[in-house]
mmCIF file of C-alpha atoms in Angstrom:
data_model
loop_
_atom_site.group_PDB
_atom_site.id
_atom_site.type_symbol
_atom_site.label_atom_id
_atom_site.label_comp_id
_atom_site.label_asym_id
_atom_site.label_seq_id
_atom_site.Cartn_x
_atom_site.Cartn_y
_atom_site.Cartn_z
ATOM 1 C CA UNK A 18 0.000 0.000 0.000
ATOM 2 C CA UNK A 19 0.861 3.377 -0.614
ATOM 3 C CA UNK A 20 2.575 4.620 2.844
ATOM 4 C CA UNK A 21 -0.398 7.775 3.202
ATOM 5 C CA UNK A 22 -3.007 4.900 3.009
ATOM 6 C CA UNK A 23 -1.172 2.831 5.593
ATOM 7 C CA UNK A 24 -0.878 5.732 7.717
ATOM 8 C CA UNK A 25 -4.682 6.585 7.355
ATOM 9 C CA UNK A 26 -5.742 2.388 7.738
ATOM 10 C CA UNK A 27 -3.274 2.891 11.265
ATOM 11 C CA UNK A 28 -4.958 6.290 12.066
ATOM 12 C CA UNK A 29 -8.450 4.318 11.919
ATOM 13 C CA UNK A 30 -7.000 1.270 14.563
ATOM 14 C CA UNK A 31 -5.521 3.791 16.668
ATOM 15 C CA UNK A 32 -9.428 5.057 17.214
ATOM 16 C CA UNK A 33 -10.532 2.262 18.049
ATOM 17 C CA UNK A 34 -8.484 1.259 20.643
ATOM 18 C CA UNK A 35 -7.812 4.743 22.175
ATOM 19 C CA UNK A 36 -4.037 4.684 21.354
ATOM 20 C CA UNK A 37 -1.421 6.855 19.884
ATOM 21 C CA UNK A 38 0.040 6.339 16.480
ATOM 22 C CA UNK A 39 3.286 5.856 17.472
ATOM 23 C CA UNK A 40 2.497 3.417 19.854
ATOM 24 C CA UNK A 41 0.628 1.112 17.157
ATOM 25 C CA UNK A 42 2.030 -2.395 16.424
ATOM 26 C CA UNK A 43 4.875 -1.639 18.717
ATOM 27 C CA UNK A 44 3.062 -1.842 22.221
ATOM 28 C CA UNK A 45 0.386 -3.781 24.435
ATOM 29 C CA UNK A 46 -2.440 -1.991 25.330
ATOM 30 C CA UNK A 47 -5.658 -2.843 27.314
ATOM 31 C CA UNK A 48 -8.717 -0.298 27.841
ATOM 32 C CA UNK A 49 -12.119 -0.102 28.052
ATOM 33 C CA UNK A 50 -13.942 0.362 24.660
ATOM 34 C CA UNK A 51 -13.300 3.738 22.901
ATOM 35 C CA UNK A 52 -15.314 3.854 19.601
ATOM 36 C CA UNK A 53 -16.597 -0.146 20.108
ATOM 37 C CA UNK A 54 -18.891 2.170 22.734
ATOM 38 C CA UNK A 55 -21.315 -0.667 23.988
ATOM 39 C CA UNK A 56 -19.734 -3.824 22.264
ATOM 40 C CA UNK A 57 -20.623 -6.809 24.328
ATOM 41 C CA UNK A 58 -17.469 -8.678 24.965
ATOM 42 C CA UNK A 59 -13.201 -7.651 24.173
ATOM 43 C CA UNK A 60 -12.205 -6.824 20.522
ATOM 44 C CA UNK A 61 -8.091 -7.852 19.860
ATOM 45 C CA UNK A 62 -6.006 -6.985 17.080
ATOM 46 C CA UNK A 63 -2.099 -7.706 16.594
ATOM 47 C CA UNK A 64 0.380 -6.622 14.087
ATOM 48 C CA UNK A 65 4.543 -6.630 14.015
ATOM 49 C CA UNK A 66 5.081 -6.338 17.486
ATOM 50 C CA UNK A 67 1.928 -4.911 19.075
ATOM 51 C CA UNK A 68 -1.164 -6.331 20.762
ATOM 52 C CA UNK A 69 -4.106 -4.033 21.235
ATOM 53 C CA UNK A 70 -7.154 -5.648 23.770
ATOM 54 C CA UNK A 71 -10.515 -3.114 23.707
ATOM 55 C CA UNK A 72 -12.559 -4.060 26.882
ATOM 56 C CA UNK A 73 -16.199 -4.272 27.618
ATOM 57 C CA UNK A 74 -16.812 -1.614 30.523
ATOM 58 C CA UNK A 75 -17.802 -4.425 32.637
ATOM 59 C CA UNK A 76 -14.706 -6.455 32.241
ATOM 60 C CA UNK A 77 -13.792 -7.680 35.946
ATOM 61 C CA UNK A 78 -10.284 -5.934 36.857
ATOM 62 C CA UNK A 79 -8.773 -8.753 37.259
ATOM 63 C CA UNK A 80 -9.155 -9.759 33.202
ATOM 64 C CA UNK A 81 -7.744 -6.683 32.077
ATOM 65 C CA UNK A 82 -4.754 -7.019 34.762
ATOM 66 C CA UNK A 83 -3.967 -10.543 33.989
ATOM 67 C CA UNK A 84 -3.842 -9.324 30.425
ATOM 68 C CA UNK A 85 -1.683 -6.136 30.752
ATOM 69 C CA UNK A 86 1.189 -8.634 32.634
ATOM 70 C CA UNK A 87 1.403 -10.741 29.374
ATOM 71 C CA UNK A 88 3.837 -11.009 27.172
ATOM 72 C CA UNK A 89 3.061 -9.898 23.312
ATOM 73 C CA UNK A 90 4.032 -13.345 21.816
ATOM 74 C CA UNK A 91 1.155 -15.167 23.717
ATOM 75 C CA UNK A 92 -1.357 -12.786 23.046
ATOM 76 C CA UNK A 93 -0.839 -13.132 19.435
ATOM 77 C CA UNK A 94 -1.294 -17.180 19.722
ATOM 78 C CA UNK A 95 -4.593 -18.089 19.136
ATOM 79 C CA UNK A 96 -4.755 -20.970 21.860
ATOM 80 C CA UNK A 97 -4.532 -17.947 24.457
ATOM 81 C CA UNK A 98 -7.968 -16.287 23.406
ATOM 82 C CA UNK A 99 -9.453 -19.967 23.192
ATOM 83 C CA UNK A 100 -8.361 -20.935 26.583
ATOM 84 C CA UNK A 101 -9.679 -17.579 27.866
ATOM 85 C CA UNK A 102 -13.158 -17.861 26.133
ATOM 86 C CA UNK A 103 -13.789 -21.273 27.546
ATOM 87 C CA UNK A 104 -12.558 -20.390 31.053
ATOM 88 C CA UNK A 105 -14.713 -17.599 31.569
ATOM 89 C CA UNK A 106 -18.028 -19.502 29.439
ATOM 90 C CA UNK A 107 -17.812 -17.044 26.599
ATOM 91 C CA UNK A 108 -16.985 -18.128 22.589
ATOM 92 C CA UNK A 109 -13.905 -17.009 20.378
ATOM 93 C CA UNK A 110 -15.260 -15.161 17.331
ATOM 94 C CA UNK A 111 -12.244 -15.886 14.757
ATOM 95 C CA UNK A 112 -9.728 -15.398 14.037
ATOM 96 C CA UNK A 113 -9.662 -12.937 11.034
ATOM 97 C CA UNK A 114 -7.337 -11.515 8.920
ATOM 98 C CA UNK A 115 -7.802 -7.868 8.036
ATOM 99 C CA UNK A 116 -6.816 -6.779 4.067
ATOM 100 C CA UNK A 117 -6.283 -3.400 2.512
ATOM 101 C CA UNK A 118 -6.355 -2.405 -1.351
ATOM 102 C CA UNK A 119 -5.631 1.339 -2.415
ATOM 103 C CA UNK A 120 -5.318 0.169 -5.989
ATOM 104 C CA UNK A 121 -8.619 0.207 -8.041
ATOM 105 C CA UNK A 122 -9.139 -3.773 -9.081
ATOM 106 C CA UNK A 123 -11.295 -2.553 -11.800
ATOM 107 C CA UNK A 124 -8.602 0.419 -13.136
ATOM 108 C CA UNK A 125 -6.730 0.190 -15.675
ATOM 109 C CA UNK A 126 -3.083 -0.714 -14.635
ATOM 110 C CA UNK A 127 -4.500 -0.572 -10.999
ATOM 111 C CA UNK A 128 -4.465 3.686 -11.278
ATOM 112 C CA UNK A 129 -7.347 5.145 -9.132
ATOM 113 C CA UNK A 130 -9.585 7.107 -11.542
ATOM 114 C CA UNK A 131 -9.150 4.881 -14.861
ATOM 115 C CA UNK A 132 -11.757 2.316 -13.724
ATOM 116 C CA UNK A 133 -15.671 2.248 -14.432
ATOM 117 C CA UNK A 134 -17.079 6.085 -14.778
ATOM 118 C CA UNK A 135 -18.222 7.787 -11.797
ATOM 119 C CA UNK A 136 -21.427 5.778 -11.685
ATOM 120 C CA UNK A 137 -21.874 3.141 -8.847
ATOM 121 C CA UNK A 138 -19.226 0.159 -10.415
ATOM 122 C CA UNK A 139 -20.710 -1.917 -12.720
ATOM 123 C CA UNK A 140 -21.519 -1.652 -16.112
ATOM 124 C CA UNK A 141 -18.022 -2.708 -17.124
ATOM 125 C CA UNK A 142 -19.284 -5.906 -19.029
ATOM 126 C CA UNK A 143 -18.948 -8.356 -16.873
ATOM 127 C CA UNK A 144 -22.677 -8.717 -15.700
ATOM 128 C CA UNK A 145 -22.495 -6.683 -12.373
ATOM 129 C CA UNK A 146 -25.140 -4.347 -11.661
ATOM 130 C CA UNK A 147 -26.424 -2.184 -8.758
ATOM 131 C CA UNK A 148 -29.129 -4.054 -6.299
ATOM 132 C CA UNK A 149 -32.255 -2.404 -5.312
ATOM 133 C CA UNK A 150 -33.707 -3.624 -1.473
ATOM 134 C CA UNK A 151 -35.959 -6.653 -2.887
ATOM 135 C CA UNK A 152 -32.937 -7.884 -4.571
ATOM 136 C CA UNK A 153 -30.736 -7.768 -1.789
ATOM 137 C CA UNK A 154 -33.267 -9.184 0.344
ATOM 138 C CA UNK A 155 -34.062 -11.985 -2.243
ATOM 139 C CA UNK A 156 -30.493 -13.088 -1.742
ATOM 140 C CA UNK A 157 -30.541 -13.517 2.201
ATOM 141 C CA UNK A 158 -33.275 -16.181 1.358
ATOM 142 C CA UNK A 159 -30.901 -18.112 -0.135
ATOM 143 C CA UNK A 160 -28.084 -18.529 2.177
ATOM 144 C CA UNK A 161 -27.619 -19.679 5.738
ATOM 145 C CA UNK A 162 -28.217 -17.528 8.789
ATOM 146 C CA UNK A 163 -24.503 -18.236 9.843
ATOM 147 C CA UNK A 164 -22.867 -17.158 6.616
ATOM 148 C CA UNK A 165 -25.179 -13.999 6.474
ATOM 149 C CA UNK A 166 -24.439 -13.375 9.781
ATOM 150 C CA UNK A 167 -20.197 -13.644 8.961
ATOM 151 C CA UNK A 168 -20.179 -12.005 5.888
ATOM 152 C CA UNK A 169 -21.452 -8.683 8.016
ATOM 153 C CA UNK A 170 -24.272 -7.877 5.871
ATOM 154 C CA UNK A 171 -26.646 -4.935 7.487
ATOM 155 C CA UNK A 172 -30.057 -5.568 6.825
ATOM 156 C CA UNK A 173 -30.454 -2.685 4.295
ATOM 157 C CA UNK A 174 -26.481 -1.845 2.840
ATOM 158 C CA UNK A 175 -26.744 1.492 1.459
ATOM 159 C CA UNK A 176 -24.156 0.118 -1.408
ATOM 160 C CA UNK A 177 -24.751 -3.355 -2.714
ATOM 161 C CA UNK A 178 -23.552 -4.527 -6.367
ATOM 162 C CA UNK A 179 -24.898 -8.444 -7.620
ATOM 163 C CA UNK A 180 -25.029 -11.002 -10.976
ATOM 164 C CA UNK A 181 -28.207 -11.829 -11.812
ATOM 165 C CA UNK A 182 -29.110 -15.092 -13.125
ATOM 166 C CA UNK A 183 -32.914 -15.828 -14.318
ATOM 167 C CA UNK A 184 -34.446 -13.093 -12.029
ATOM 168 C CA UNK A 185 -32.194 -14.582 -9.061
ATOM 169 C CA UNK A 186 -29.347 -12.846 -7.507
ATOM 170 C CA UNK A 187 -26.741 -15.539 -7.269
ATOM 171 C CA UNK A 188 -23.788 -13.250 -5.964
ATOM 172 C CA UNK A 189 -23.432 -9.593 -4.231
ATOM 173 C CA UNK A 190 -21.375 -7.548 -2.405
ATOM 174 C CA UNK A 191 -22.120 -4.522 -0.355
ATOM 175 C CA UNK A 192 -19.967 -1.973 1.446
ATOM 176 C CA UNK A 193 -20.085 -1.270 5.305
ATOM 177 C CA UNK A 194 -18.879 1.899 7.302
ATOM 178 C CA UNK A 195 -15.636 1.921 8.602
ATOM 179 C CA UNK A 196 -15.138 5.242 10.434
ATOM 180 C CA UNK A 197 -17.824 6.440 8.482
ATOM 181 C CA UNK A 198 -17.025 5.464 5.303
ATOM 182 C CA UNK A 199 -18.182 3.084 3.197
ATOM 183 C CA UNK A 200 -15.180 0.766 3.001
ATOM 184 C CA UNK A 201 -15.789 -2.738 4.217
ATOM 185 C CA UNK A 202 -16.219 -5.254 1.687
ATOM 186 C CA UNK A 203 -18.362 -7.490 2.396
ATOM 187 C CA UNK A 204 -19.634 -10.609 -0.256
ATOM 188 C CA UNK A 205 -21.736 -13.380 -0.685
ATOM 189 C CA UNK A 206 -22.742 -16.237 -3.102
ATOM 190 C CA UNK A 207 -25.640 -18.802 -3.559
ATOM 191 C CA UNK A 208 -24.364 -22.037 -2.840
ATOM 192 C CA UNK A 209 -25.614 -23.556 -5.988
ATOM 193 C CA UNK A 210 -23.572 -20.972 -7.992
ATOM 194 C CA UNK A 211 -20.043 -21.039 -5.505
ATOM 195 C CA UNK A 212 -17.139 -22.464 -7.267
ATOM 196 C CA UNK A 213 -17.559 -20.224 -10.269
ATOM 197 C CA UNK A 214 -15.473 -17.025 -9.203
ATOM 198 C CA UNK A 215 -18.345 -15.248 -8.791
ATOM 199 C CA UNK A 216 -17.481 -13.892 -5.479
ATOM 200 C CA UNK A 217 -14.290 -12.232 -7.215
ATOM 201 C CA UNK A 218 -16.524 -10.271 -9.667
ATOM 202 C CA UNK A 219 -18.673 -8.987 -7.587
ATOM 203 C CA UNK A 220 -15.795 -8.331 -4.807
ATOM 204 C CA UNK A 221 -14.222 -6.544 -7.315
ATOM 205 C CA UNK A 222 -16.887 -3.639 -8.143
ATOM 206 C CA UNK A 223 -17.437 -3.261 -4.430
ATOM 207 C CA UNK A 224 -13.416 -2.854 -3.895
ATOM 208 C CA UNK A 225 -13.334 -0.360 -6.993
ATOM 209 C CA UNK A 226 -15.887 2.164 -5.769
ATOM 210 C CA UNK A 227 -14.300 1.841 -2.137
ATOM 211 C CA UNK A 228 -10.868 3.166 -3.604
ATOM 212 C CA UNK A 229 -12.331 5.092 -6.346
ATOM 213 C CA UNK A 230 -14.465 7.437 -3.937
ATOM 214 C CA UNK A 231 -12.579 6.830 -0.548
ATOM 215 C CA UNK A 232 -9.123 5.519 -1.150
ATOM 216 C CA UNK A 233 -8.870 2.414 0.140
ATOM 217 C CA UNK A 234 -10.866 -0.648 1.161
ATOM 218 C CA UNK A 235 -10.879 -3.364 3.614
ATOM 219 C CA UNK A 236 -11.725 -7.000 2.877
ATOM 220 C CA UNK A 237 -11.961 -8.980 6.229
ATOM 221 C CA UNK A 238 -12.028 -12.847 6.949
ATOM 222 C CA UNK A 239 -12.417 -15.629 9.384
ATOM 223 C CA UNK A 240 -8.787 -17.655 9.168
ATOM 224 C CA UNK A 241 -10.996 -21.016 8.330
ATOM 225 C CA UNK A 242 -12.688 -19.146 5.211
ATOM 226 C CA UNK A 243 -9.749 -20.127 3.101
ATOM 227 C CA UNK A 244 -11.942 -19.421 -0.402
ATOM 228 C CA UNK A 245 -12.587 -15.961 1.120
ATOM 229 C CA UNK A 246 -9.138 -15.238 2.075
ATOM 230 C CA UNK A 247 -7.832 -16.363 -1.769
ATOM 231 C CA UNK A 248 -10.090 -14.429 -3.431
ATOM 232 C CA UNK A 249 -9.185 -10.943 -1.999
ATOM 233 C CA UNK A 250 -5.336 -12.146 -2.534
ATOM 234 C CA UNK A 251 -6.234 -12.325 -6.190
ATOM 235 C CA UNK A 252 -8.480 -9.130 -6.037
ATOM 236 C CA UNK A 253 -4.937 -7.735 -4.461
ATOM 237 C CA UNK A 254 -5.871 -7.009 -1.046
ATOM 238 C CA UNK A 255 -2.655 -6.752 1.775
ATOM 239 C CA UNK A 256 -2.753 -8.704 4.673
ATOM 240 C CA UNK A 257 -2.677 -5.844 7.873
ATOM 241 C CA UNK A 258 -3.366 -7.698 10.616
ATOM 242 C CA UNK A 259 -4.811 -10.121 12.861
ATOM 243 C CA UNK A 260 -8.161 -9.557 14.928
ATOM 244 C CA UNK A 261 -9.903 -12.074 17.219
ATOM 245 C CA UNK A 262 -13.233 -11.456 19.754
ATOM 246 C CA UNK A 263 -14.321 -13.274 22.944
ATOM 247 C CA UNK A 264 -18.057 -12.696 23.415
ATOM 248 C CA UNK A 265 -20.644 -14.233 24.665
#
């Protein structure tokens, strides 16, 4: 990434955990939730040779002590946050990897401003077009609760591209807020029509409009989604770094 986009991407984490820049990815931190205001349980992210740990208001003391005595390495295993879900009767929600593009994936050369027009993203020939609320709605009929629930859909996205196939979406994407922004890509597919890179084209429009109007955009996963982690790789999304929850 361009080094003003990773400055802005480590502007945004610093905000959320109620830390200064300088002390990002270099430091372990533990306070009570900042921006995740009422967040029901503790929100971690790691990078390089930081840990940050956001924690509910309600957190008993002795949590967030324990935690502020540890040493960075074992707060950036996995098997730490597992053992501390299950001891305390809560669930681990993760872990994900967090992505960043500031090239546009539908550009020309990747150069911000050569992609699609300034129209909403599709329209470029490969089939993707806007989705209107039915539409959107039509597709949450057809997948599981759990994968709607992962893939961070909001009931009504104010961005959402799609394929259409016989009246029937079979793919979208949409774009959640990150800071305010519309940045967060977030896609799914039909399981009948999965297999087919389908995900990729509509990932891509989302991704383009992200960069094209806001400069960057974020493509998050669950470590076990390995077919969602591939396909922003190809898109061209940069690993950033590591996030886990424990919630009940």
């Amino acid at each position: 990434m361009h080094p003003a986009t990773a400055a802005a991407v480590d502007r945004s984490y610093a905000r959320v955990f109620g830390v200064d820049e300088e002390d990002l990815w270099c430091d372990l931190t533990v306070r009570t939730h900042r921006r995740l205001g009422d967040y029901p349980g503790w929100y971690v992210a790691w990078r390089g040779d930081g840990v940050h740990v956001s924690s509910p208001a309600d957190a008993p003391a002795v949590d967030a002590g324990m935690l502020a005595g540890c040493e960075i390495p074992e707060l950036q295993d996995v098997a730490f946050w597992r053992r501390f879900a299950d001891e305390r009767g809560l669930r681990l929600v993760g872990p994900a990897t967090h992505t960043y593009l500031d090239a546009d994936p539908l550009a020309r050369g990747g150069r911000v401003g050569d992609g699609p027009a300034d129209g909403d993203g599709a329209g470029d020939g490969d089939g993707v077009v806007a989705l209107d609320a039915a539409q959107r709605e039509q597709l949450r009929t057809t997948v599981p609760a759990a994968e709607w629930e992962e893939s961070g859909w909001p009931d009504r996205p104010a961005l959402a591209w799609g394929l259409v196939v016989e009246g029937r979406v079979v793919a979208a994407a949409n774009l959640r807020p990150v800071d305010g922004a519309p940045l967060d890509v977030g896609v799914l597919v039909a399981p009948a029509h999965r297999g087919r890179g389908l995900a990729e084209r509509v990932g891509r429009h989302a991704a383009s409009w992200a960069v094209r109007h806001h400069g960057h955009a974020r493509w998050s996963s669950r470590d076990d989604n390995a077919a969602s982690l591939a396909t922003a790789r190809r898109i061209g999304f940069e690993t950033w770094c590591a996030q886990v929850a424990v919630r009940p």
